[in-house]
Amino acid sequence: MNILLIGSGGREHALAWKMSRSPLCGRLFVAPGNPGTAVCGTNVAMDPADHAAVTAFCKQESIGLVVVGPEAPLVAGLVDDLSAAGIRAFGPRKAAAQLEGSKAFTKELCAEAGIPTAAFRRFTDAERAKAYVRETGAPIVVKADGLAAGKGVVVAASVDEAEGAIEAMLGGALGAAGAELVIEECLVGEEASFFALCDGSTAIPLGTAQDHKRAFDGDEGPNTGGMGAYSPAPVLTPDLEARVMHEIVQPTLQALKRRGTPYVGVLYAGLMVTAEGPKLIEYNVRFGDPECQVLMPRLKTDLVAAMLAACDGALEGFGVRWSEEAALTVVMATKGYPGPYAKGSEIKGVAKAEAMEDVLVFHAGTGEENGRLLAQGGRVLNVTAMGRSIAEAQAKAYAAVDAIDWPEGFCRRDIGWRAVRR
Ligand code: AMP
Ligand code: GLY
């Protein structure tokens, strides 16, 4: 079967790497892809926002499955348009993708289905929002309702900071995404990412991971898209995983099915493990990035078969097998990220790193010019390693990082510290 994968990040390289190993995979196309995905399949210069072009390409190349990596095309309804054209696509339709597209949507669904999450209020008026914050006190969390590329959440330590965030967001700093706010209780605990594969009625667990969102060592500095991850997440014990499925994922799936907007695809629950148990921080409607880069190397089951089962409503009884080993990935980013950074610096030594035992290097913001590998984005490489423990995977990943010669890049040196301390 020919497959089209949409996206161009490290997540998509990891997905392309895994799918290309499936006996079910015929030709694999990636749009637009990156130099890493070009090794697993064929990159196609196509804008995923142009649904008519994607549909025409699928017909021309007899695509049997489209896999949508990032959230924007899902929220924009790419799966709806492909399905209407008779093309099988993996990922939620627009209505169900609102779980990531609107924080207010998710909070209302949690309230309806009794899902544990932070207490919240919705606001469109700055004076009311500020009065609420003054009455409630800090710490408190201010969130833009819509998609804001990671800039829509302020965990405010003081009432002043919260008021500043309210003024900025409702003042238009994030455009339409900030026209409505969700203000919520600040949860205390350890964060973890939980993934489930869903076919509309049935959900099965699809692994756990822990991300590192801050730019610098010791969880300092600004928030980023994610600077490294490991899997599994030891904080999610088997007992807690069962609670997440029972108290959070399954009620969500049932509520969406009841509303006539069933959820098909990967459901990513961002969790806080609090003293009272796991609570939902947010939903994403896709794999995490960089979490996907540590899930794929551990997954033993055929990913294409699993995605087809989800698309076809056939997940009941589907078994997913995992390697006993742990995986850890270190993100190498261009100096300056997540702020402004220069493009075009040369990266050497990737082949040397890739040749090391149990190491995979997934590309994100790279480009190629006359056989030279160049940094073209913020997050550029995901240096990933497997090991019998997270500590072993960490040692192997950093040995591979040290084989890469890129003076204009940086990475955190402490990815995995929580798990190693445990
Ligand atoms: P989000 O974009 O919703 O993932 O939020 C970004 C980050 O803000 C999360 O990963 C958490 O670290 C933090 N955060 C969001 N909501 C809360 C909350 N209610 N309590 C504490 N931290 C939060
Ligand atoms: N790693 C966080 C995300 O993918 O949203």
PDB file of N, CA and C and ligand atoms in Angstrom, residues 103 118 141 143 153 155 184-187 191 213 272 281-282, ligand 1:
ATOM      1  N   LYS A 103      -8.987  25.120  23.937  1.00  0.00           N
ATOM      2  CA  LYS A 103      -8.855  24.686  25.332  1.00  0.00           C
ATOM      3  C   LYS A 103     -10.209  24.740  26.042  1.00  0.00           C
ATOM      4  N   ALA A 118      -7.741  20.628  36.060  1.00  0.00           N
ATOM      5  CA  ALA A 118      -7.698  21.826  36.901  1.00  0.00           C
ATOM      6  C   ALA A 118      -9.034  22.567  36.822  1.00  0.00           C
ATOM      7  N   VAL A 141      -2.939  29.911  36.257  1.00  0.00           N
ATOM      8  CA  VAL A 141      -2.510  29.657  34.879  1.00  0.00           C
ATOM      9  C   VAL A 141      -3.457  30.352  33.906  1.00  0.00           C
ATOM     10  N   LYS A 143      -4.437  30.860  29.929  1.00  0.00           N
ATOM     11  CA  LYS A 143      -4.258  30.175  28.643  1.00  0.00           C
ATOM     12  C   LYS A 143      -5.108  30.806  27.558  1.00  0.00           C
ATOM     13  N   VAL A 153       0.357  29.721  26.900  1.00  0.00           N
ATOM     14  CA  VAL A 153       0.167  29.376  28.315  1.00  0.00           C
ATOM     15  C   VAL A 153       1.139  30.165  29.177  1.00  0.00           C
ATOM     16  N   VAL A 155       2.115  30.296  33.164  1.00  0.00           N
ATOM     17  CA  VAL A 155       1.956  29.838  34.545  1.00  0.00           C
ATOM     18  C   VAL A 155       2.446  31.009  35.404  1.00  0.00           C
ATOM     19  N   GLU A 184      -7.057  28.923  34.882  1.00  0.00           N
ATOM     20  CA  GLU A 184      -7.250  27.709  35.679  1.00  0.00           C
ATOM     21  C   GLU A 184      -6.295  27.592  36.845  1.00  0.00           C
ATOM     22  N   GLU A 185      -6.679  26.722  37.735  1.00  0.00           N
ATOM     23  CA  GLU A 185      -5.932  26.372  38.935  1.00  0.00           C
ATOM     24  C   GLU A 185      -4.559  25.840  38.527  1.00  0.00           C
ATOM     25  N   CYS A 186      -3.544  26.148  39.298  1.00  0.00           N
ATOM     26  CA  CYS A 186      -2.194  25.647  39.035  1.00  0.00           C
ATOM     27  C   CYS A 186      -2.045  24.279  39.709  1.00  0.00           C
ATOM     28  N   LEU A 187      -1.794  23.271  38.892  1.00  0.00           N
ATOM     29  CA  LEU A 187      -1.656  21.914  39.422  1.00  0.00           C
ATOM     30  C   LEU A 187      -0.218  21.690  39.877  1.00  0.00           C
ATOM     31  N   GLU A 191       4.930  16.043  35.585  1.00  0.00           N
ATOM     32  CA  GLU A 191       4.255  15.958  34.289  1.00  0.00           C
ATOM     33  C   GLU A 191       4.664  14.701  33.529  1.00  0.00           C
ATOM     34  N   LYS A 213      10.420  20.697  28.615  1.00  0.00           N
ATOM     35  CA  LYS A 213       9.947  21.849  27.838  1.00  0.00           C
ATOM     36  C   LYS A 213      10.842  23.072  27.919  1.00  0.00           C
ATOM     37  N   MET A 272      -0.683  15.831  34.666  1.00  0.00           N
ATOM     38  CA  MET A 272       0.039  16.151  35.896  1.00  0.00           C
ATOM     39  C   MET A 272      -0.307  15.024  36.868  1.00  0.00           C
ATOM     40  N   ILE A 281      -3.837  17.989  31.907  1.00  0.00           N
ATOM     41  CA  ILE A 281      -3.440  19.384  31.680  1.00  0.00           C
ATOM     42  C   ILE A 281      -3.996  19.834  30.335  1.00  0.00           C
ATOM     43  N   GLU A 282      -3.786  19.003  29.314  1.00  0.00           N
ATOM     44  CA  GLU A 282      -4.259  19.370  27.979  1.00  0.00           C
ATOM     45  C   GLU A 282      -4.273  18.134  27.103  1.00  0.00           C
TER      46      GLU A 282
HETATM   47  P1  AMP B   1       0.157  23.389  27.507  1.00  0.00           P
HETATM   48  O1  AMP B   1       0.461  24.265  26.320  1.00  0.00           O
HETATM   49  O2  AMP B   1      -1.258  23.346  27.913  1.00  0.00           O
HETATM   50  O3  AMP B   1       0.887  22.083  27.434  1.00  0.00           O
HETATM   51  O4  AMP B   1       0.907  24.086  28.708  1.00  0.00           O
HETATM   52  C1  AMP B   1       2.307  24.257  28.691  1.00  0.00           C
HETATM   53  C2  AMP B   1       2.854  23.910  30.029  1.00  0.00           C
HETATM   54  O5  AMP B   1       2.298  24.763  31.033  1.00  0.00           O
HETATM   55  C3  AMP B   1       2.510  22.516  30.508  1.00  0.00           C
HETATM   56  O6  AMP B   1       3.366  21.561  29.984  1.00  0.00           O
HETATM   57  C4  AMP B   1       2.670  22.675  31.997  1.00  0.00           C
HETATM   58  O7  AMP B   1       4.024  22.619  32.350  1.00  0.00           O
HETATM   59  C5  AMP B   1       2.179  24.054  32.240  1.00  0.00           C
HETATM   60  N1  AMP B   1       0.765  24.048  32.677  1.00  0.00           N
HETATM   61  C6  AMP B   1      -0.333  24.163  31.898  1.00  0.00           C
HETATM   62  N2  AMP B   1      -1.451  24.105  32.622  1.00  0.00           N
HETATM   63  C7  AMP B   1      -1.076  23.980  33.911  1.00  0.00           C
HETATM   64  C8  AMP B   1      -1.777  23.884  35.159  1.00  0.00           C
HETATM   65  N3  AMP B   1      -3.099  23.935  35.217  1.00  0.00           N
HETATM   66  N4  AMP B   1      -1.041  23.750  36.266  1.00  0.00           N
HETATM   67  C9  AMP B   1       0.309  23.729  36.235  1.00  0.00           C
HETATM   68  N5  AMP B   1       1.029  23.806  35.097  1.00  0.00           N
HETATM   69  C10 AMP B   1       0.350  23.941  33.944  1.00  0.00           C
END
